[in-house]
PDB file of C-alpha atoms in Angstrom:
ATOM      1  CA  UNK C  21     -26.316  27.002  41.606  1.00  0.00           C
ATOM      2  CA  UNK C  22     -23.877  29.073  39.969  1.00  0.00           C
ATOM      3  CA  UNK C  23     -20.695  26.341  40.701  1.00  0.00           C
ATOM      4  CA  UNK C  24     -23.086  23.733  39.538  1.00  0.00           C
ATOM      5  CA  UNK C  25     -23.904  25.360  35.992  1.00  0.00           C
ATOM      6  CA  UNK C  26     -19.761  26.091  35.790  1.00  0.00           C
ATOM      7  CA  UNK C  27     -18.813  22.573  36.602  1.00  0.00           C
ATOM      8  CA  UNK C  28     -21.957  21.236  33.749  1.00  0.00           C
ATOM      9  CA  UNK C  29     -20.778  23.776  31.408  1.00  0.00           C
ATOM     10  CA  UNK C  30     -16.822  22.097  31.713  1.00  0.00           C
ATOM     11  CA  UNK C  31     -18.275  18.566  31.307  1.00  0.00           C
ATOM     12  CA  UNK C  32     -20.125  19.690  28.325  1.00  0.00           C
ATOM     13  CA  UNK C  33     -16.915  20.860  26.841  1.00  0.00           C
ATOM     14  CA  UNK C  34     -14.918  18.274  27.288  1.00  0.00           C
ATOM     15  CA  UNK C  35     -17.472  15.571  25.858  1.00  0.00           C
ATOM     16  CA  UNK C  36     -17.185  18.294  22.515  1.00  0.00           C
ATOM     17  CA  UNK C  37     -13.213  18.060  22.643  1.00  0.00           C
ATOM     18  CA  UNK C  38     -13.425  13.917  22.210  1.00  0.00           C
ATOM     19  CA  UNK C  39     -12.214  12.675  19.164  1.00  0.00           C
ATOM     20  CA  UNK C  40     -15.055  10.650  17.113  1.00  0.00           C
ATOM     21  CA  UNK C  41     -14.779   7.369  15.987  1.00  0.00           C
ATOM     22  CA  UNK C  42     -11.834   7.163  13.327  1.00  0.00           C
ATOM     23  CA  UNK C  43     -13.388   6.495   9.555  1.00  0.00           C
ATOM     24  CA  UNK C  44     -12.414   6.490   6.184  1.00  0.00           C
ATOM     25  CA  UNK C  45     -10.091   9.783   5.443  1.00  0.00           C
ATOM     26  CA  UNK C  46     -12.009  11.318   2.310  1.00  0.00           C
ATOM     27  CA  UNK C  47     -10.957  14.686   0.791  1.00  0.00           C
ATOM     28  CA  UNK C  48     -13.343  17.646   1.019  1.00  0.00           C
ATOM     29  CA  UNK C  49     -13.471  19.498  -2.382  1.00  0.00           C
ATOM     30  CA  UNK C  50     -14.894  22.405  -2.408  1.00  0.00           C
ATOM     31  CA  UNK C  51     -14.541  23.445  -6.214  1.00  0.00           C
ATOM     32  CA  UNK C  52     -17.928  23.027  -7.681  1.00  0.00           C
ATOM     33  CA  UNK C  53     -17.290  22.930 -11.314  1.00  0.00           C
ATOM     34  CA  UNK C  54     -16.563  19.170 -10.249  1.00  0.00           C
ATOM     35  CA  UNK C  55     -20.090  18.426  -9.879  1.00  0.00           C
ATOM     36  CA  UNK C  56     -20.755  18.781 -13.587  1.00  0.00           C
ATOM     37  CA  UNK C  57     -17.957  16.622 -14.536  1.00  0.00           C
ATOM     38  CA  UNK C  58     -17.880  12.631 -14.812  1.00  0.00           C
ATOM     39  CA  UNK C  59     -16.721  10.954 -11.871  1.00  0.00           C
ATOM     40  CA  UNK C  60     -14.562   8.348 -11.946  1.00  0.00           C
ATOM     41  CA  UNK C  61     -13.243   6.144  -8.750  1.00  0.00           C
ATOM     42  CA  UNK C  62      -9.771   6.189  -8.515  1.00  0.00           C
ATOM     43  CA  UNK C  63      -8.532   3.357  -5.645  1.00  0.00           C
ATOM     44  CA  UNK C  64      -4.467   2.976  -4.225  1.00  0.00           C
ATOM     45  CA  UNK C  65      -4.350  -0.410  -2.703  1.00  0.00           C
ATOM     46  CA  UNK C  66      -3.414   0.445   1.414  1.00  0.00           C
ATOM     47  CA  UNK C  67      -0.012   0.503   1.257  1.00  0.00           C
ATOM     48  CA  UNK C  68       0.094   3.750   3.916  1.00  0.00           C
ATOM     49  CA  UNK C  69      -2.156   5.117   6.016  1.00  0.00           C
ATOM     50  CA  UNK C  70      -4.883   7.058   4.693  1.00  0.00           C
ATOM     51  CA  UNK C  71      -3.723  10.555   5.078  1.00  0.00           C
ATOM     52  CA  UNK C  72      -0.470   9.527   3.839  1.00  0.00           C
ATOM     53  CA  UNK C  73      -1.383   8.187   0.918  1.00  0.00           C
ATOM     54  CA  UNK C  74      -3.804  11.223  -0.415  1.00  0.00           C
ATOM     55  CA  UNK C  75      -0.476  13.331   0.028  1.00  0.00           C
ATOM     56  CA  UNK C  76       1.254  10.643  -2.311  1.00  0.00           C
ATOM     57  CA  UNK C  77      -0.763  10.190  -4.840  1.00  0.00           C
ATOM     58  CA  UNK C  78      -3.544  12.890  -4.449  1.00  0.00           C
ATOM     59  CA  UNK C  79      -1.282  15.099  -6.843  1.00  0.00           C
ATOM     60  CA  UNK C  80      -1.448  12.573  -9.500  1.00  0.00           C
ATOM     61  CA  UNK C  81      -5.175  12.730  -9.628  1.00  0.00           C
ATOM     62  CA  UNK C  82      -4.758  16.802 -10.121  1.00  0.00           C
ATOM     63  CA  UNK C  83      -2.590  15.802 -12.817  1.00  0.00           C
ATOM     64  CA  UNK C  84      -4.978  13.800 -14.891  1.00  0.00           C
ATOM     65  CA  UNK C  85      -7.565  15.887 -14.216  1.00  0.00           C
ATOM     66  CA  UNK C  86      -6.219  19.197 -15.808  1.00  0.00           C
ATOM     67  CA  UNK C  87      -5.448  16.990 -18.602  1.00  0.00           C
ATOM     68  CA  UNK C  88      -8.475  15.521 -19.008  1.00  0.00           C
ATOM     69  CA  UNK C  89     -10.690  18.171 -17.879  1.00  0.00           C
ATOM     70  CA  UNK C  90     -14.338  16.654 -18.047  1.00  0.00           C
ATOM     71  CA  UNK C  91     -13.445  14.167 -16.051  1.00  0.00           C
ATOM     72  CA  UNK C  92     -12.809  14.301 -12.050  1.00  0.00           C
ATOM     73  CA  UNK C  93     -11.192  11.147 -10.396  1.00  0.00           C
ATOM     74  CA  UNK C  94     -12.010  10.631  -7.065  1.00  0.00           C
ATOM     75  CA  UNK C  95      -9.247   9.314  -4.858  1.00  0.00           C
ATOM     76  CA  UNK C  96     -10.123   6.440  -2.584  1.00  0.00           C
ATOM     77  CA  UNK C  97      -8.210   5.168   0.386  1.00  0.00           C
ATOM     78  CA  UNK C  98      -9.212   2.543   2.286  1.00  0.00           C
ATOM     79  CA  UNK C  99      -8.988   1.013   6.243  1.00  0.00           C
ATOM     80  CA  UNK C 100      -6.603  -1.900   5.452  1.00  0.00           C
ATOM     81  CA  UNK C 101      -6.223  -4.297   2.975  1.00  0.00           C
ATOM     82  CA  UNK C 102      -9.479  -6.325   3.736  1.00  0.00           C
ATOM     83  CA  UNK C 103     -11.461  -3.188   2.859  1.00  0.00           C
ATOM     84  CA  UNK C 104      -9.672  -2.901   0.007  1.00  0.00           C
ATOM     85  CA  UNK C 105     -10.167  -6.131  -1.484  1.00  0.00           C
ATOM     86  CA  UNK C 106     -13.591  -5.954  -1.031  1.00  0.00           C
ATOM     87  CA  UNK C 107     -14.134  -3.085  -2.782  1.00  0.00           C
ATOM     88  CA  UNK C 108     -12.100  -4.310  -5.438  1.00  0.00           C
ATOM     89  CA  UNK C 109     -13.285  -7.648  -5.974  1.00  0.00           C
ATOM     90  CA  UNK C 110     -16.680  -6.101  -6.008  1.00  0.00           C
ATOM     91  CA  UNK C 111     -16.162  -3.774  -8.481  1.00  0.00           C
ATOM     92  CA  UNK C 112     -16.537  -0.700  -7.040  1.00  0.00           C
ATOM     93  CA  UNK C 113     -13.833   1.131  -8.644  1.00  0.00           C
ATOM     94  CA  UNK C 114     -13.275   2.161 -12.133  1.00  0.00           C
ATOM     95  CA  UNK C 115      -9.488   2.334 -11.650  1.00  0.00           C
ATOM     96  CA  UNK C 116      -6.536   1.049  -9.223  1.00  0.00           C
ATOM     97  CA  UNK C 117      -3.171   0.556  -8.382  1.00  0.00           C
ATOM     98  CA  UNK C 118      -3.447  -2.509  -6.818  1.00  0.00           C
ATOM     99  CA  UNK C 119      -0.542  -4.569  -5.646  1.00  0.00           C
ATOM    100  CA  UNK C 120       0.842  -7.338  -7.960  1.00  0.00           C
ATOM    101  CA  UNK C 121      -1.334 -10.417  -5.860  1.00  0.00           C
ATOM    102  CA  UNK C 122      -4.552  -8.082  -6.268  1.00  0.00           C
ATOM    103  CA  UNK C 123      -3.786  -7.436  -9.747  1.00  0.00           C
ATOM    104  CA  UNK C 124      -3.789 -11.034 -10.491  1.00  0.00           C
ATOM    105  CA  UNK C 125      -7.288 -11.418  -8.956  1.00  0.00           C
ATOM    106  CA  UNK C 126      -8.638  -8.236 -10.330  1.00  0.00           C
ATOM    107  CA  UNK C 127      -7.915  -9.419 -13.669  1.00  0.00           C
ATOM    108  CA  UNK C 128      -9.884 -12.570 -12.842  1.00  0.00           C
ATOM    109  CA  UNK C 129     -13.290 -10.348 -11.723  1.00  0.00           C
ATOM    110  CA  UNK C 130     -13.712  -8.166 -14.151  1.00  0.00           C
ATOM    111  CA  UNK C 131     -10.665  -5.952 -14.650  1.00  0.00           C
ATOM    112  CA  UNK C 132      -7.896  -5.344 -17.519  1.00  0.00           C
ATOM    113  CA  UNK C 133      -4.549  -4.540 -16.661  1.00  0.00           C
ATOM    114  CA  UNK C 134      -3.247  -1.629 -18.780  1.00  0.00           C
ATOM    115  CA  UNK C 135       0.038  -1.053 -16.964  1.00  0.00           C
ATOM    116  CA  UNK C 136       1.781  -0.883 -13.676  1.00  0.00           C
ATOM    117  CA  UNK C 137       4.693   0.672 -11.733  1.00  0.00           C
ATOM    118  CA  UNK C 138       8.270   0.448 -12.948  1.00  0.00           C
ATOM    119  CA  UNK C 139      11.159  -0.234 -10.994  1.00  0.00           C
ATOM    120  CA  UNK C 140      10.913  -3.813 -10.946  1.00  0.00           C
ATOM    121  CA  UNK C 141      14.262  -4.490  -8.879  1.00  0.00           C
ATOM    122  CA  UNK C 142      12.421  -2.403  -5.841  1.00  0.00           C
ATOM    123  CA  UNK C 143       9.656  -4.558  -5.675  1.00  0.00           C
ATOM    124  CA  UNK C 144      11.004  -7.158  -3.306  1.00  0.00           C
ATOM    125  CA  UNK C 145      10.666  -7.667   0.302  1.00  0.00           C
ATOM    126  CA  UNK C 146      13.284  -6.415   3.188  1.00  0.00           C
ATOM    127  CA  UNK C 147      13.021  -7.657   6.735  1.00  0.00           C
ATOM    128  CA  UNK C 148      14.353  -5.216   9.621  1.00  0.00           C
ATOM    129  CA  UNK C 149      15.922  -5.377  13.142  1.00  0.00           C
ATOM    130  CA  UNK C 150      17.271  -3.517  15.946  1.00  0.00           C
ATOM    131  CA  UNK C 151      20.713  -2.835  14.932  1.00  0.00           C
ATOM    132  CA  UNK C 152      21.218  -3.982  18.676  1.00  0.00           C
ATOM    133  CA  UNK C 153      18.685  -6.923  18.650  1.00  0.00           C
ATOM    134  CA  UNK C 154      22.115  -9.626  17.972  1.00  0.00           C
ATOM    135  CA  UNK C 155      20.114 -11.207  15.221  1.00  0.00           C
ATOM    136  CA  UNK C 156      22.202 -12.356  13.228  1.00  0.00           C
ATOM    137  CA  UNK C 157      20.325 -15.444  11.268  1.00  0.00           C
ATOM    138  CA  UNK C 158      17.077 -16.551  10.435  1.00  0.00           C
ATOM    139  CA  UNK C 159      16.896 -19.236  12.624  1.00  0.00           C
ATOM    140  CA  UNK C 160      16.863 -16.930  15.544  1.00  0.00           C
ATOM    141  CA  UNK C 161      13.097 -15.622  15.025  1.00  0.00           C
ATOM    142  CA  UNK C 162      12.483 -18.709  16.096  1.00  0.00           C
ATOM    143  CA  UNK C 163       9.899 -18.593  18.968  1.00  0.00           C
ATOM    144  CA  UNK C 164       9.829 -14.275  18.012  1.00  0.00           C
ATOM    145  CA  UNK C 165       7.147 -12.184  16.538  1.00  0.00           C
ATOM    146  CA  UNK C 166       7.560 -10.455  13.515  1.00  0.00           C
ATOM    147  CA  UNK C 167       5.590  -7.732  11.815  1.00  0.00           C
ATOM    148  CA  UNK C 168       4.008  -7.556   8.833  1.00  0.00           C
ATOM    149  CA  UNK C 169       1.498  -4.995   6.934  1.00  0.00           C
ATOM    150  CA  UNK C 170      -1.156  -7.410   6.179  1.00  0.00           C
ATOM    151  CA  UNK C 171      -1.291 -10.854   4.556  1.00  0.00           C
ATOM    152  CA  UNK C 172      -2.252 -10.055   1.065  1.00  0.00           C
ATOM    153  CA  UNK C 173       1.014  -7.351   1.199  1.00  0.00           C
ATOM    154  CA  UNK C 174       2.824  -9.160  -1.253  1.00  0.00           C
ATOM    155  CA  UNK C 175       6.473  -7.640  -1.121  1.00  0.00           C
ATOM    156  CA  UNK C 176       6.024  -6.810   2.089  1.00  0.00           C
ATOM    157  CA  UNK C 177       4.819  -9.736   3.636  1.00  0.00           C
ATOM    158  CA  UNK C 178       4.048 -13.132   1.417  1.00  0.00           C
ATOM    159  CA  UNK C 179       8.076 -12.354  -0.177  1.00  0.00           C
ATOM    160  CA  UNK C 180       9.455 -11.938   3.461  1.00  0.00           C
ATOM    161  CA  UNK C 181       7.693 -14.908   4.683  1.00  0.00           C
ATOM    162  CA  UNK C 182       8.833 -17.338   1.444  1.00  0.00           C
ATOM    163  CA  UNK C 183      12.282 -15.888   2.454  1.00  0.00           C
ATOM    164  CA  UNK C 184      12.046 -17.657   6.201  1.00  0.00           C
ATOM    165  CA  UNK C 185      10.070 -20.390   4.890  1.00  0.00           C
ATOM    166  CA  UNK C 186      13.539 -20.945   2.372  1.00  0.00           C
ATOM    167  CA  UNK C 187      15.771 -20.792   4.923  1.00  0.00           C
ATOM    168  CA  UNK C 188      14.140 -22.948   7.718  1.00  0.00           C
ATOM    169  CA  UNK C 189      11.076 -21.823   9.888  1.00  0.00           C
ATOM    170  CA  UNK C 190       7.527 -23.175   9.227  1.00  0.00           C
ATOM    171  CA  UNK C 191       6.143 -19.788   9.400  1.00  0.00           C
ATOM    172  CA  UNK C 192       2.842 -20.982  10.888  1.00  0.00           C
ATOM    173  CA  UNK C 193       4.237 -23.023  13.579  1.00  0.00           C
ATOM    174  CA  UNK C 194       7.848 -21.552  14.388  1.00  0.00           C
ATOM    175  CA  UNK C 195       7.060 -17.770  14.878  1.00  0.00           C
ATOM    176  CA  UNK C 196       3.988 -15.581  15.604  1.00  0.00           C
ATOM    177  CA  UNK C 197       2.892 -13.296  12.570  1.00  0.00           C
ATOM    178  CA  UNK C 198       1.531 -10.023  13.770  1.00  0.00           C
ATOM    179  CA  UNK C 199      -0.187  -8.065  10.692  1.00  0.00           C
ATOM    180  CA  UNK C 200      -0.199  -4.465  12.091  1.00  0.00           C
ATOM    181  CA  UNK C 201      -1.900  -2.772   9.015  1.00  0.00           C
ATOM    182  CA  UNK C 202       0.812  -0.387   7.515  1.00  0.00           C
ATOM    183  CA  UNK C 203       4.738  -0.290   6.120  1.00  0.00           C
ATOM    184  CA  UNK C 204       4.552   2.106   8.772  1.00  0.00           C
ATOM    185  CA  UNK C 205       3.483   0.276  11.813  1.00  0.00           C
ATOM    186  CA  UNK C 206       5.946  -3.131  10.851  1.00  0.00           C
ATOM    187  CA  UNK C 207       8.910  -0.614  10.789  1.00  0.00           C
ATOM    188  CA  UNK C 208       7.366   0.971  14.288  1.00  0.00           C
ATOM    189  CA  UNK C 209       6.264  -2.522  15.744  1.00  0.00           C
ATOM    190  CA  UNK C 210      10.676  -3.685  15.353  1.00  0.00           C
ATOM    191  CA  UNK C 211      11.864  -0.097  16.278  1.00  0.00           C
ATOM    192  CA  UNK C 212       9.403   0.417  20.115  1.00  0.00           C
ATOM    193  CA  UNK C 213      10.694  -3.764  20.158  1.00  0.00           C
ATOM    194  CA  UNK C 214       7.024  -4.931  20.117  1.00  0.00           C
ATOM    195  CA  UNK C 215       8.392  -7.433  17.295  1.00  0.00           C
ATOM    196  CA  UNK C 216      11.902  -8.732  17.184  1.00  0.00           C
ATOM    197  CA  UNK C 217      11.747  -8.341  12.864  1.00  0.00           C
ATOM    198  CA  UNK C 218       9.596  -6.684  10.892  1.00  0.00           C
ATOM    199  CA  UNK C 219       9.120  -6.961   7.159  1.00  0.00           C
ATOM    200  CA  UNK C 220       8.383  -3.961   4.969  1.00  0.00           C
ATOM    201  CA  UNK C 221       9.905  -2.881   1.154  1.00  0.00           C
ATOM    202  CA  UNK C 222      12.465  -0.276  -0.189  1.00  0.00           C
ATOM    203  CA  UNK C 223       9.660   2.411  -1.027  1.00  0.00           C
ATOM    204  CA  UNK C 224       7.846   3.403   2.236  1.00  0.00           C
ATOM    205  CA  UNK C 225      11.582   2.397   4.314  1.00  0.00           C
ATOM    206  CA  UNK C 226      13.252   5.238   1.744  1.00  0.00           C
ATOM    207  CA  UNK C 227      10.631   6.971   2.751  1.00  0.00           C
ATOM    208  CA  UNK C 228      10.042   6.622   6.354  1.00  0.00           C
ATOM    209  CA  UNK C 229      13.856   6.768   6.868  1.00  0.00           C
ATOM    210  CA  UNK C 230      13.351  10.392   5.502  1.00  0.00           C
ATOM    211  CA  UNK C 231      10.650  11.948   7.778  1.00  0.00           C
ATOM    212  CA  UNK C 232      11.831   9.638  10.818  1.00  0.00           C
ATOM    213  CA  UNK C 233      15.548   9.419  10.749  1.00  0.00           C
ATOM    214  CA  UNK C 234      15.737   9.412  14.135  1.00  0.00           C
ATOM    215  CA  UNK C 235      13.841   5.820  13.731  1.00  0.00           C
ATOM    216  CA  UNK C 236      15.767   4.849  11.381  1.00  0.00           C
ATOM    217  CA  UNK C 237      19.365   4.568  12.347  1.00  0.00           C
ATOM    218  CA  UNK C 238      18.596   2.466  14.820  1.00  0.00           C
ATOM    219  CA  UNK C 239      16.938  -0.393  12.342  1.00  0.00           C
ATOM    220  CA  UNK C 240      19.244  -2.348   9.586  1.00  0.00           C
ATOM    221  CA  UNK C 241      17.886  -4.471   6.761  1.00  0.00           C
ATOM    222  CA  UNK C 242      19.040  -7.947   7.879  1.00  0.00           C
ATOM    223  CA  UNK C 243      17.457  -9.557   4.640  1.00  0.00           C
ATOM    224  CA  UNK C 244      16.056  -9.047   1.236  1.00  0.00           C
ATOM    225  CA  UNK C 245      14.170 -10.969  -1.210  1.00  0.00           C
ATOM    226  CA  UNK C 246      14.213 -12.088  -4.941  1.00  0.00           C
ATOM    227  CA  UNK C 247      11.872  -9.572  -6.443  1.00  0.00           C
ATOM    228  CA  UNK C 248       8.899  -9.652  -8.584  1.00  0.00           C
ATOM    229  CA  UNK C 249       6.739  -7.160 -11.272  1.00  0.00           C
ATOM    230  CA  UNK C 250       5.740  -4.659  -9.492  1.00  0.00           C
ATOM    231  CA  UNK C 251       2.022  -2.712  -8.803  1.00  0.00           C
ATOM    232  CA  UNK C 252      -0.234  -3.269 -11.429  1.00  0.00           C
ATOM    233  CA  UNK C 253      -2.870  -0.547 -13.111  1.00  0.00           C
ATOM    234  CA  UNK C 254      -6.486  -2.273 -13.621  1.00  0.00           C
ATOM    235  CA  UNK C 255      -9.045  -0.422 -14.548  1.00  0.00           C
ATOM    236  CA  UNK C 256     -12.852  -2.364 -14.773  1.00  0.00           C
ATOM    237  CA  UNK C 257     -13.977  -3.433 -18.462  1.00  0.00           C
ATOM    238  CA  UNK C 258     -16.931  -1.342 -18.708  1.00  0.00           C
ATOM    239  CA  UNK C 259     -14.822   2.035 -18.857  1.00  0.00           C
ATOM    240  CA  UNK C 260     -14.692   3.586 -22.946  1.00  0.00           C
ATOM    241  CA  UNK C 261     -11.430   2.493 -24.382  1.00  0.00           C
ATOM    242  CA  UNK C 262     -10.605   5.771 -25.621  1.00  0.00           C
ATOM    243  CA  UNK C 263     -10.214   7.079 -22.039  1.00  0.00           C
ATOM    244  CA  UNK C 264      -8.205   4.098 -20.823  1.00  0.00           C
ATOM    245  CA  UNK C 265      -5.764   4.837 -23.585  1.00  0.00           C
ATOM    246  CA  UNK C 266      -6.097   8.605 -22.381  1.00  0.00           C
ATOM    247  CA  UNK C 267      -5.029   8.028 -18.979  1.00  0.00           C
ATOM    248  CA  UNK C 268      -2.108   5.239 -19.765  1.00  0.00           C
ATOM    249  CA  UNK C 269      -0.640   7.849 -22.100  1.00  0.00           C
ATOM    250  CA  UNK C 270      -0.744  10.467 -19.494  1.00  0.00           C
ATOM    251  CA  UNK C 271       0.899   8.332 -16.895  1.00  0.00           C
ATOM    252  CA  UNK C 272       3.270   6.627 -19.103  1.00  0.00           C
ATOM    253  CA  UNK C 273       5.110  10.014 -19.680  1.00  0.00           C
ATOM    254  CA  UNK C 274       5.206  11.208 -16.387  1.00  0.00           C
ATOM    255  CA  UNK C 275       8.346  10.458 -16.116  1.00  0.00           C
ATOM    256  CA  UNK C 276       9.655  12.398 -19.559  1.00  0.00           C
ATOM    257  CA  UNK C 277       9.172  16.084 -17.500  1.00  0.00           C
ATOM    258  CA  UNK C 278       9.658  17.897 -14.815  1.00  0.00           C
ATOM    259  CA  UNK C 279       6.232  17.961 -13.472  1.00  0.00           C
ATOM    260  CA  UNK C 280       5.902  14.391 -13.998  1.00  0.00           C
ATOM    261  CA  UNK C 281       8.968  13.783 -12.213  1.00  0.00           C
ATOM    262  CA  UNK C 282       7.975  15.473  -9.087  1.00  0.00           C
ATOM    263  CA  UNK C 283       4.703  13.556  -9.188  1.00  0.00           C
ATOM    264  CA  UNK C 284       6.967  10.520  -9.058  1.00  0.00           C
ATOM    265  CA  UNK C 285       9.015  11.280  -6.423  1.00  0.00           C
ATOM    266  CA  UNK C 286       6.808  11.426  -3.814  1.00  0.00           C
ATOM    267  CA  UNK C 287       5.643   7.850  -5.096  1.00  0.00           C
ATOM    268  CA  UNK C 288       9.703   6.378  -4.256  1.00  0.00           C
ATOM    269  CA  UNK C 289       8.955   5.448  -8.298  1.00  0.00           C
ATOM    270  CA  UNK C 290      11.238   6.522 -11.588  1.00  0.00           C
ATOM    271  CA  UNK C 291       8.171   5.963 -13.498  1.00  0.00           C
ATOM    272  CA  UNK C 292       5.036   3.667 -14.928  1.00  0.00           C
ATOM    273  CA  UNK C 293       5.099   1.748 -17.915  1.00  0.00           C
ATOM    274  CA  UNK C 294       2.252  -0.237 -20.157  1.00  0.00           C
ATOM    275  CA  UNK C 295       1.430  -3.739 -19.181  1.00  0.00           C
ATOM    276  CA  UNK C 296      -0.955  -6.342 -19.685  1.00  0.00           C
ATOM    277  CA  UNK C 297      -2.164  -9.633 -17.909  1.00  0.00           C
ATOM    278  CA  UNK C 298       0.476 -11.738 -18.639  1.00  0.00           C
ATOM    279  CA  UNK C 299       3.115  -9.456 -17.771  1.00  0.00           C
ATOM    280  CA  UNK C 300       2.315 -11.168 -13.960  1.00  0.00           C
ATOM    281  CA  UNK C 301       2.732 -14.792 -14.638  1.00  0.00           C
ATOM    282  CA  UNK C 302       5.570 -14.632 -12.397  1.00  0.00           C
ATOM    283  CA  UNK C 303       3.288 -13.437  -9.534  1.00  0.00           C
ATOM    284  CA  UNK C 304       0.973 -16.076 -10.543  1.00  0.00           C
ATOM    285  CA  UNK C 305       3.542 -18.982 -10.334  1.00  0.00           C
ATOM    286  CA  UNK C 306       4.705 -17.699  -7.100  1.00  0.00           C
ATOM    287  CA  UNK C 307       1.198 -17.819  -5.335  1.00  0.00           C
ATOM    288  CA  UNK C 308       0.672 -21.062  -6.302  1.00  0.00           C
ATOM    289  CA  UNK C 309       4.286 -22.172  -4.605  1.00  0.00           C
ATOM    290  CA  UNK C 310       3.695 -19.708  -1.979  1.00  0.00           C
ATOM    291  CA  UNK C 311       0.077 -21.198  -1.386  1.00  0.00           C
ATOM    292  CA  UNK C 312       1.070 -25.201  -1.498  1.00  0.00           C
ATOM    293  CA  UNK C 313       4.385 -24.784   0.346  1.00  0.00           C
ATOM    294  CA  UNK C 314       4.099 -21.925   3.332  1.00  0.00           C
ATOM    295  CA  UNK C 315       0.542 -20.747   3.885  1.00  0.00           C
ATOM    296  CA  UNK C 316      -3.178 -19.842   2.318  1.00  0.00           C
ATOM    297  CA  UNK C 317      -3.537 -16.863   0.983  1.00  0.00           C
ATOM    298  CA  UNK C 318      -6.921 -16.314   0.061  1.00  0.00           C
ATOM    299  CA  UNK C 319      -8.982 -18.233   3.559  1.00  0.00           C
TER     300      UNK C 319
END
């Protein structure tokens, strides 16, 4: 009896050490002032992986709230880009940073643009390789996989793929397209050779190259693209003016001190700047060339 209770009590344990089922990564916040203030959804399209991206931009929300201190913006992540979109489109947040393609449609369900990121010249699309892979043009992904983050990534993916497309491979036909979900797992997909190219942009590569150098050096950028405006801010009609104005003055001058600055950094950014819907007619025309000449975008 007594080995049979010891040998229940070890099963028992390890069913408690199993990991649940992965969710949503949501802050706990335990300051309970918060509850009395006015909360407003605060949404980062999913460039990174949850837990990554609170420790990039979770700061910034900090920041705007001890500047604007009856108001507490929640930070939302979300699973991949599909969740995201939904959300979005729906009209669940008050604010986001979505990417230039999801600012376009944002702005066409019920969103204004008030400004974006800066840095225009980094917002193209770079596709990576196994320094020893001996590719050494495009024509030899033919019959490869490459790696992307998702298919509404637009510098990450839709630029890479125009960039084959321009110079010779039907990218639905001549090579398999593996959306992994993350910058992060298209660089990993090339480097553990799962994919023979994958196709990220400068940001998250400055940034991965950082914490995973080891990684890195053994990846090159074999191509880049043309680039486009970069990350829009939207934020949904129905919020006051006066705190829209608020907030785009607050993140407008982040880069002007130090604070600001560090904020920034941990964004790969030099800084965000006021903008309106027609600051992406460039991103429009190119979905519509991108749309009739390579793929659908929206299925």
């Amino acid at each position: 009896m007594n080995r049979f209770f010891l040998v229940s009590l070890l099963v028992l344990v390890l069913c408690a050490c199993e990991q649940p089922q992965q969710t949503d990564y949501v802050p706990n916040f335990s300051d309970q002032s918060r509850q009395d203030k006015t909360i407003y959804i605060f949404s980062i399209y999913p460039g990174h992986n949850p837990t990554r991206l609170f420790e990039v931009f979770q700061p910034l929300m900090d920041y705007l709230e001890m500047h604007l201190p009856d108001i507490h913006f929640k930070l939302e992540a979300s699973r991949n880009y599909a969740a995201y979109d939904e959300k979005l489109f729906s009209g669940k947040f008050h604010f986001s940073l979505p990417n230039p393609y999801q600012t376009v449609m944002a702005a066409e369900r019920g969103y204004q643009v008030f400004g974006k990121m800066g840095d225009d010249d980094d917002f193209h699309g770079i596709i990576l390789v196994r320094k020893d892979s001996g590719i050494q043009q495009v024509s030899d992904l033919k019959n490869q996989a490459v790696s992307y983050p998702a298919p509404t990534a637009l510098a990450a993916t839709m630029l890479p793929q125009w960039y084959l497309h321009s110079h010779g491979l039907n990218i639905l036909e001549d090579i398999e397209n593996r959306y992994v979900g993350s910058q992060e797992s298209s660089i990993m997909n090339v480097y553990l050779k799962q994919t023979l190219a994958g196709a990220t942009w400068p940001p998250p590569w400055r940034a991965f190259a950082k914490e995973r150098p080891e990684v890195a050096q053994a990846l090159e950028i074999k191509w880049q693209t043309q680039p486009l405006p970069n990350n829009g801010l939207v934020v949904r009609k129905d919020v006051a003016q006066a705190l829209v104005d608020a907030v785009g003055s607050l993140l407008f001058q982040l880069h002007t001190h130090e604070t600001g600055r560090q904020i920034l950094a941990t964004m790969e950014l030099s800084r965000f700047e006021a903008a309106n819907y027609a600051t992406y007619q460039p991103v429009r025309e190119f979905l519509k060339k991108f749309e009739q000449q390579v793929r659908p975008i929206r299925e």
